[in-house]
C-alpha cells in the first residue's frame, strides 16, 4: 500500500515515514521544506533500509500535487502539511488560515479527482479549547479555541467531516495529539526547528548543547502545583506508530473516526526540565518570563479509545523522551545543517 505524507519531511512526518516503511508500506513524501530539510530523507533511508520517494512541492499547488498522484498509485494520505506555531499564529493569523486551509482544500480536491478515499489528519488537542475538564475525551465539546493555529485545526476537522458525509466511500481518521517530544532512538532524526524554537524540548536541548545560554520558561502563575503549564508529552516514535495503526484502521472502516494520541498523564514544564537534567547530566539555566498568549493551564488525554480500537498505547516514559532528545541533539548540534 502506497501512502502519501504531506509535510512528511518534518518532525512527526519523518518518524512516521520510518514506522510505515518498517511496517511494509511504500512511502511518498510531499514537502516544500519551509520548516524541514531534505537531508532527513537520507536519514529515513539509513534507519529503515528503504528510501521514501520525495517531491519538493507546495501541497497547495494543485498542478504539482496532481502530478504526485498521477505518478504514484496513492491509496492513502497522512496530512501533516501546515504551520504549527501557536504564538506565531496569534500574531499572523491570516498566514495560518491561508496556508493551513489551502493545503487541505487542495489535497481533498485532488484526492476526490484521483479516487483516493483514505485520509489520516494531523489534528491537535488544542481543538478542545480551554473550557473542558481534563482528561480530554474525544466526545467532548470542541471550539472556544484560543489561537489561529487551533482554529485552523478545528476548521479542517469540520471540513473533513463534511467531505466524508458526502462520500460514502471515504474513510477519515482524525488524530488529536498532545505534545510530541523525543527523537528516534538511533539519534539520526529528531526535532530541528529553524530559528528560535517555539516548543519546549528543542529549546531545552539547544540550551544543554550550548546553542542558547538559557531556557525561557513562560509563566509561573498557572493554576498548577509548581505554577508552570502541564501538558501530556508523548514520545514521537509512539506517536508515529499511532499513525501506522490509524492507516491500517482506515482501510476497513468508512466514515469519520477520532482518536486522542497521548500518554494520559500530565507533566509540568519544570517536570520536563528536571527530568532532562537527569538524562543529560547537566543543569539547565532557566529564566522566567511572562506568559505567552494562547497558553492554558493544563491538559492531558484520555487515551482509552485509541488503546481499545486502534490497539495502540504509548510505551516510552518521560525519561526516555528526554534521553532520546538529548541523544539526537548532542550528536546533531546543528540539526540537519551540518
GROMACS .gro file of C-alpha atoms in nm:
model
  338
    1UNK     CA    1   0.000   0.000   0.000
    2UNK     CA    2   0.139   0.339  -0.102
    3UNK     CA    3   0.090   0.624   0.145
    4UNK     CA    4   0.142   0.995   0.077
    5UNK     CA    5   0.274   1.204   0.366
    6UNK     CA    6   0.209   1.574   0.310
    7UNK     CA    7   0.463   1.768   0.513
    8UNK     CA    8   0.636   1.436   0.561
    9UNK     CA    9   0.990   1.572   0.595
   10UNK     CA   10   0.902   1.739   0.924
   11UNK     CA   11   0.945   1.617   1.280
   12UNK     CA   12   0.636   1.398   1.303
   13UNK     CA   13   0.623   1.305   0.936
   14UNK     CA   14   0.982   1.178   0.921
   15UNK     CA   15   0.931   0.949   1.221
   16UNK     CA   16   0.604   0.824   1.072
   17UNK     CA   17   0.782   0.753   0.743
   18UNK     CA   18   1.026   0.527   0.928
   19UNK     CA   19   0.749   0.335   1.104
   20UNK     CA   20   0.545   0.296   0.783
   21UNK     CA   21   0.848   0.167   0.593
   22UNK     CA   22   0.927  -0.072   0.878
   23UNK     CA   23   0.567  -0.196   0.858
   24UNK     CA   24   0.600  -0.271   0.486
   25UNK     CA   25   0.428   0.033   0.335
   26UNK     CA   26   0.558   0.232   0.039
   27UNK     CA   27   0.600   0.598   0.133
   28UNK     CA   28   0.579   0.912  -0.079
   29UNK     CA   29   0.665   1.246   0.083
   30UNK     CA   30   0.548   1.588  -0.043
   31UNK     CA   31   0.702   1.883   0.141
   32UNK     CA   32   0.807   2.237   0.048
   33UNK     CA   33   1.079   2.228   0.318
   34UNK     CA   34   0.956   2.551   0.477
   35UNK     CA   35   1.035   2.405   0.819
   36UNK     CA   36   1.239   2.096   0.738
   37UNK     CA   37   1.547   1.977   0.550
   38UNK     CA   38   1.582   1.743   0.253
   39UNK     CA   39   1.868   1.564   0.432
   40UNK     CA   40   1.608   1.395   0.651
   41UNK     CA   41   1.521   1.171   0.355
   42UNK     CA   42   1.872   1.024   0.368
   43UNK     CA   43   1.835   0.965   0.741
   44UNK     CA   44   1.500   0.792   0.696
   45UNK     CA   45   1.658   0.560   0.442
   46UNK     CA   46   1.950   0.485   0.675
   47UNK     CA   47   1.717   0.384   0.958
   48UNK     CA   48   1.456   0.193   0.758
   49UNK     CA   49   1.676   0.049   0.485
   50UNK     CA   50   1.438   0.181   0.220
   51UNK     CA   51   1.412   0.527   0.068
   52UNK     CA   52   1.081   0.714   0.052
   53UNK     CA   53   1.003   0.889  -0.275
   54UNK     CA   54   1.033   1.264  -0.227
   55UNK     CA   55   0.870   1.561  -0.402
   56UNK     CA   56   0.967   1.914  -0.313
   57UNK     CA   57   0.635   2.084  -0.375
   58UNK     CA   58   0.381   2.311  -0.210
   59UNK     CA   59   0.081   2.093  -0.133
   60UNK     CA   60  -0.145   2.394  -0.202
   61UNK     CA   61  -0.030   2.385  -0.566
   62UNK     CA   62  -0.292   2.168  -0.732
   63UNK     CA   63  -0.097   2.104  -1.051
   64UNK     CA   64   0.210   1.984  -0.864
   65UNK     CA   65   0.009   1.772  -0.620
   66UNK     CA   66  -0.191   1.613  -0.903
   67UNK     CA   67   0.137   1.508  -1.062
   68UNK     CA   68   0.232   1.325  -0.742
   69UNK     CA   69  -0.093   1.129  -0.756
   70UNK     CA   70  -0.053   1.062  -1.130
   71UNK     CA   71   0.300   0.925  -1.088
   72UNK     CA   72   0.216   0.710  -0.786
   73UNK     CA   73  -0.078   0.489  -0.704
   74UNK     CA   74  -0.161   0.670  -0.379
   75UNK     CA   75  -0.401   0.461  -0.171
   76UNK     CA   76  -0.400   0.668   0.148
   77UNK     CA   77  -0.284   1.006   0.277
   78UNK     CA   78  -0.149   1.123   0.611
   79UNK     CA   79  -0.187   1.501   0.613
   80UNK     CA   80   0.069   1.699   0.815
   81UNK     CA   81   0.133   1.997   0.588
   82UNK     CA   82   0.064   2.320   0.773
   83UNK     CA   83   0.208   2.585   1.001
   84UNK     CA   84   0.210   2.485   1.368
   85UNK     CA   85   0.341   2.759   1.600
   86UNK     CA   86   0.077   2.874   1.849
   87UNK     CA   87   0.243   3.206   1.949
   88UNK     CA   88   0.318   3.296   1.588
   89UNK     CA   89  -0.041   3.222   1.489
   90UNK     CA   90  -0.166   3.486   1.733
   91UNK     CA   91   0.048   3.746   1.553
   92UNK     CA   92  -0.007   3.650   1.189
   93UNK     CA   93  -0.343   3.469   1.179
   94UNK     CA   94  -0.405   3.531   0.808
   95UNK     CA   95  -0.084   3.343   0.725
   96UNK     CA   96  -0.212   3.042   0.921
   97UNK     CA   97  -0.563   3.045   0.776
   98UNK     CA   98  -0.435   3.084   0.420
   99UNK     CA   99  -0.171   2.809   0.440
  100UNK     CA  100  -0.342   2.550   0.656
  101UNK     CA  101  -0.680   2.570   0.485
  102UNK     CA  102  -0.546   2.600   0.130
  103UNK     CA  103  -0.325   2.292   0.161
  104UNK     CA  104  -0.617   2.090   0.296
  105UNK     CA  105  -0.871   2.202   0.038
  106UNK     CA  106  -0.631   2.138  -0.249
  107UNK     CA  107  -0.545   1.796  -0.112
  108UNK     CA  108  -0.911   1.698  -0.078
  109UNK     CA  109  -0.990   1.817  -0.431
  110UNK     CA  110  -0.708   1.609  -0.575
  111UNK     CA  111  -0.800   1.306  -0.365
  112UNK     CA  112  -1.155   1.325  -0.494
  113UNK     CA  113  -1.041   1.356  -0.856
  114UNK     CA  114  -0.799   1.064  -0.819
  115UNK     CA  115  -1.046   0.845  -0.627
  116UNK     CA  116  -0.830   0.824  -0.314
  117UNK     CA  117  -1.062   0.782  -0.018
  118UNK     CA  118  -0.850   0.728   0.294
  119UNK     CA  119  -0.701   1.014   0.496
  120UNK     CA  120  -0.545   1.048   0.839
  121UNK     CA  121  -0.537   1.407   0.960
  122UNK     CA  122  -0.280   1.551   1.197
  123UNK     CA  123  -0.504   1.746   1.434
  124UNK     CA  124  -0.439   1.875   1.783
  125UNK     CA  125  -0.569   1.857   2.137
  126UNK     CA  126  -0.599   2.236   2.121
  127UNK     CA  127  -0.934   2.195   1.941
  128UNK     CA  128  -1.084   2.114   2.282
  129UNK     CA  129  -1.037   2.478   2.380
  130UNK     CA  130  -0.999   2.593   2.737
  131UNK     CA  131  -1.337   2.511   2.896
  132UNK     CA  132  -1.343   2.129   2.909
  133UNK     CA  133  -1.245   1.930   3.215
  134UNK     CA  134  -0.941   1.706   3.198
  135UNK     CA  135  -0.874   1.441   3.084
  136UNK     CA  136  -0.996   1.533   2.737
  137UNK     CA  137  -1.218   1.274   2.573
  138UNK     CA  138  -1.299   1.252   2.202
  139UNK     CA  139  -1.671   1.311   2.264
  140UNK     CA  140  -1.616   1.643   2.440
  141UNK     CA  141  -1.720   1.980   2.302
  142UNK     CA  142  -1.470   2.137   2.063
  143UNK     CA  143  -1.431   2.505   1.999
  144UNK     CA  144  -1.350   2.803   2.220
  145UNK     CA  145  -1.007   2.789   2.058
  146UNK     CA  146  -0.756   3.044   2.184
  147UNK     CA  147  -0.539   3.100   1.875
  148UNK     CA  148  -0.543   3.083   1.496
  149UNK     CA  149  -0.343   2.759   1.484
  150UNK     CA  150  -0.606   2.580   1.691
  151UNK     CA  151  -0.887   2.737   1.492
  152UNK     CA  152  -0.745   2.609   1.163
  153UNK     CA  153  -0.722   2.257   1.306
  154UNK     CA  154  -1.086   2.275   1.415
  155UNK     CA  155  -1.198   2.413   1.079
  156UNK     CA  156  -1.015   2.134   0.896
  157UNK     CA  157  -1.180   1.875   1.119
  158UNK     CA  158  -1.519   2.021   1.021
  159UNK     CA  159  -1.426   2.026   0.653
  160UNK     CA  160  -1.317   1.662   0.669
  161UNK     CA  161  -1.638   1.557   0.838
  162UNK     CA  162  -1.849   1.735   0.576
  163UNK     CA  163  -1.649   1.581   0.290
  164UNK     CA  164  -1.675   1.236   0.445
  165UNK     CA  165  -2.051   1.264   0.494
  166UNK     CA  166  -2.082   1.349   0.125
  167UNK     CA  167  -1.875   1.050   0.013
  168UNK     CA  168  -1.986   0.709   0.144
  169UNK     CA  169  -1.654   0.557   0.032
  170UNK     CA  170  -1.446   0.799   0.238
  171UNK     CA  171  -1.251   0.690   0.543
  172UNK     CA  172  -1.128   0.973   0.765
  173UNK     CA  173  -0.922   0.935   1.081
  174UNK     CA  174  -0.868   1.248   1.289
  175UNK     CA  175  -0.580   1.218   1.535
  176UNK     CA  176  -0.583   1.475   1.812
  177UNK     CA  177  -0.240   1.456   1.958
  178UNK     CA  178  -0.096   1.621   2.256
  179UNK     CA  179   0.272   1.726   2.287
  180UNK     CA  180   0.517   1.519   2.081
  181UNK     CA  181   0.875   1.522   2.208
  182UNK     CA  182   1.175   1.289   2.197
  183UNK     CA  183   1.361   1.162   1.892
  184UNK     CA  184   1.433   0.835   1.718
  185UNK     CA  185   1.648   0.618   1.949
  186UNK     CA  186   1.910   0.594   1.672
  187UNK     CA  187   1.980   0.966   1.709
  188UNK     CA  188   1.955   1.008   1.330
  189UNK     CA  189   1.629   1.204   1.315
  190UNK     CA  190   1.472   1.443   1.562
  191UNK     CA  191   1.323   1.787   1.604
  192UNK     CA  192   1.523   2.055   1.422
  193UNK     CA  193   1.334   2.386   1.419
  194UNK     CA  194   1.464   2.669   1.208
  195UNK     CA  195   1.544   2.981   1.408
  196UNK     CA  196   1.440   3.023   1.771
  197UNK     CA  197   1.243   2.718   1.889
  198UNK     CA  198   0.879   2.765   1.984
  199UNK     CA  199   0.838   2.428   2.154
  200UNK     CA  200   0.980   2.336   2.492
  201UNK     CA  201   1.202   2.038   2.418
  202UNK     CA  202   1.420   2.179   2.138
  203UNK     CA  203   1.469   2.492   2.350
  204UNK     CA  204   1.591   2.271   2.636
  205UNK     CA  205   1.818   2.063   2.414
  206UNK     CA  206   1.970   2.367   2.245
  207UNK     CA  207   2.041   2.516   2.586
  208UNK     CA  208   2.203   2.192   2.701
  209UNK     CA  209   2.427   2.174   2.394
  210UNK     CA  210   2.534   2.539   2.427
  211UNK     CA  211   2.349   2.697   2.135
  212UNK     CA  212   2.143   2.905   2.381
  213UNK     CA  213   2.259   3.036   2.715
  214UNK     CA  214   1.932   2.975   2.900
  215UNK     CA  215   1.584   2.830   2.876
  216UNK     CA  216   1.294   3.075   2.890
  217UNK     CA  217   1.001   2.945   3.097
  218UNK     CA  218   0.689   3.140   3.009
  219UNK     CA  219   0.466   3.188   3.312
  220UNK     CA  220   0.494   3.073   3.672
  221UNK     CA  221   0.146   3.168   3.789
  222UNK     CA  222  -0.063   2.899   3.622
  223UNK     CA  223  -0.310   2.704   3.835
  224UNK     CA  224  -0.078   2.403   3.870
  225UNK     CA  225   0.132   2.264   4.158
  226UNK     CA  226   0.454   2.438   4.052
  227UNK     CA  227   0.295   2.727   3.861
  228UNK     CA  228   0.409   2.611   3.517
  229UNK     CA  229   0.192   2.467   3.240
  230UNK     CA  230   0.107   2.098   3.247
  231UNK     CA  231   0.096   1.904   2.920
  232UNK     CA  232   0.065   1.545   2.805
  233UNK     CA  233   0.405   1.471   2.647
  234UNK     CA  234   0.415   1.171   2.413
  235UNK     CA  235   0.724   1.016   2.254
  236UNK     CA  236   0.749   1.088   1.882
  237UNK     CA  237   0.805   0.721   1.798
  238UNK     CA  238   0.492   0.621   1.990
  239UNK     CA  239   0.303   0.892   1.804
  240UNK     CA  240   0.438   0.771   1.469
  241UNK     CA  241   0.326   0.417   1.546
  242UNK     CA  242  -0.017   0.558   1.621
  243UNK     CA  243  -0.035   0.677   1.261
  244UNK     CA  244   0.051   0.330   1.134
  245UNK     CA  245  -0.233   0.190   1.345
  246UNK     CA  246  -0.464   0.462   1.212
  247UNK     CA  247  -0.393   0.399   0.844
  248UNK     CA  248  -0.447   0.026   0.899
  249UNK     CA  249  -0.782   0.101   1.061
  250UNK     CA  250  -0.881   0.341   0.783
  251UNK     CA  251  -0.857   0.068   0.519
  252UNK     CA  252  -1.152  -0.127   0.659
  253UNK     CA  253  -1.360   0.140   0.833
  254UNK     CA  254  -1.554   0.404   0.642
  255UNK     CA  255  -1.676   0.730   0.789
  256UNK     CA  256  -1.511   0.957   1.046
  257UNK     CA  257  -1.323   0.826   1.348
  258UNK     CA  258  -1.150   1.049   1.603
  259UNK     CA  259  -0.874   0.942   1.843
  260UNK     CA  260  -0.657   1.111   2.104
  261UNK     CA  261  -0.289   1.017   2.099
  262UNK     CA  262  -0.110   1.086   2.426
  263UNK     CA  263   0.004   0.913   2.742
  264UNK     CA  264  -0.293   1.003   2.959
  265UNK     CA  265  -0.061   1.172   3.209
  266UNK     CA  266   0.043   1.534   3.254
  267UNK     CA  267   0.388   1.675   3.328
  268UNK     CA  268   0.471   2.036   3.407
  269UNK     CA  269   0.734   2.240   3.226
  270UNK     CA  270   0.960   2.210   3.531
  271UNK     CA  271   0.899   1.834   3.547
  272UNK     CA  272   1.038   1.811   3.196
  273UNK     CA  273   1.333   2.038   3.276
  274UNK     CA  274   1.435   1.841   3.584
  275UNK     CA  275   1.392   1.505   3.408
  276UNK     CA  276   1.603   1.627   3.120
  277UNK     CA  277   1.875   1.737   3.363
  278UNK     CA  278   1.888   1.381   3.494
  279UNK     CA  279   1.903   1.240   3.142
  280UNK     CA  280   2.185   1.465   3.021
  281UNK     CA  281   2.377   1.512   3.347
  282UNK     CA  282   2.372   1.891   3.317
  283UNK     CA  283   2.191   2.176   3.487
  284UNK     CA  284   1.967   2.377   3.255
  285UNK     CA  285   1.983   2.755   3.325
  286UNK     CA  286   1.627   2.890   3.345
  287UNK     CA  287   1.496   3.245   3.308
  288UNK     CA  288   1.133   3.302   3.400
  289UNK     CA  289   0.931   3.528   3.172
  290UNK     CA  290   0.572   3.642   3.125
  291UNK     CA  291   0.306   3.408   2.992
  292UNK     CA  292   0.277   3.354   2.618
  293UNK     CA  293  -0.056   3.439   2.455
  294UNK     CA  294  -0.275   3.137   2.385
  295UNK     CA  295  -0.138   2.901   2.652
  296UNK     CA  296  -0.372   2.735   2.903
  297UNK     CA  297  -0.304   2.584   3.246
  298UNK     CA  298  -0.329   2.212   3.192
  299UNK     CA  299  -0.438   1.945   2.951
  300UNK     CA  300  -0.385   1.574   2.908
  301UNK     CA  301  -0.558   1.297   2.720
  302UNK     CA  302  -0.798   1.019   2.778
  303UNK     CA  303  -0.645   0.752   2.556
  304UNK     CA  304  -0.879   0.461   2.623
  305UNK     CA  305  -1.040   0.479   2.278
  306UNK     CA  306  -0.709   0.452   2.091
  307UNK     CA  307  -0.594   0.176   2.328
  308UNK     CA  308  -0.909  -0.026   2.262
  309UNK     CA  309  -0.993   0.036   1.897
  310UNK     CA  310  -0.653   0.104   1.738
  311UNK     CA  311  -0.473  -0.135   1.973
  312UNK     CA  312  -0.224   0.145   2.031
  313UNK     CA  313  -0.060   0.253   2.355
  314UNK     CA  314   0.231   0.484   2.433
  315UNK     CA  315   0.527   0.281   2.559
  316UNK     CA  316   0.801   0.535   2.632
  317UNK     CA  317   0.816   0.738   2.957
  318UNK     CA  318   0.926   1.097   3.018
  319UNK     CA  319   1.285   0.997   3.094
  320UNK     CA  320   1.305   0.809   2.762
  321UNK     CA  321   1.172   1.116   2.581
  322UNK     CA  322   1.436   1.336   2.741
  323UNK     CA  323   1.721   1.088   2.691
  324UNK     CA  324   1.639   1.038   2.323
  325UNK     CA  325   1.603   1.413   2.268
  326UNK     CA  326   1.948   1.465   2.420
  327UNK     CA  327   2.097   1.181   2.214
  328UNK     CA  328   1.966   1.348   1.898
  329UNK     CA  329   2.083   1.697   1.990
  330UNK     CA  330   2.432   1.611   2.116
  331UNK     CA  331   2.501   1.410   1.800
  332UNK     CA  332   2.344   1.673   1.574
  333UNK     CA  333   2.408   2.008   1.745
  334UNK     CA  334   2.305   2.199   1.432
  335UNK     CA  335   2.024   1.965   1.337
  336UNK     CA  336   2.038   1.869   0.970
  337UNK     CA  337   2.254   2.170   0.873
  338UNK     CA  338   2.591   2.005   0.934
   0.00000   0.00000   0.00000
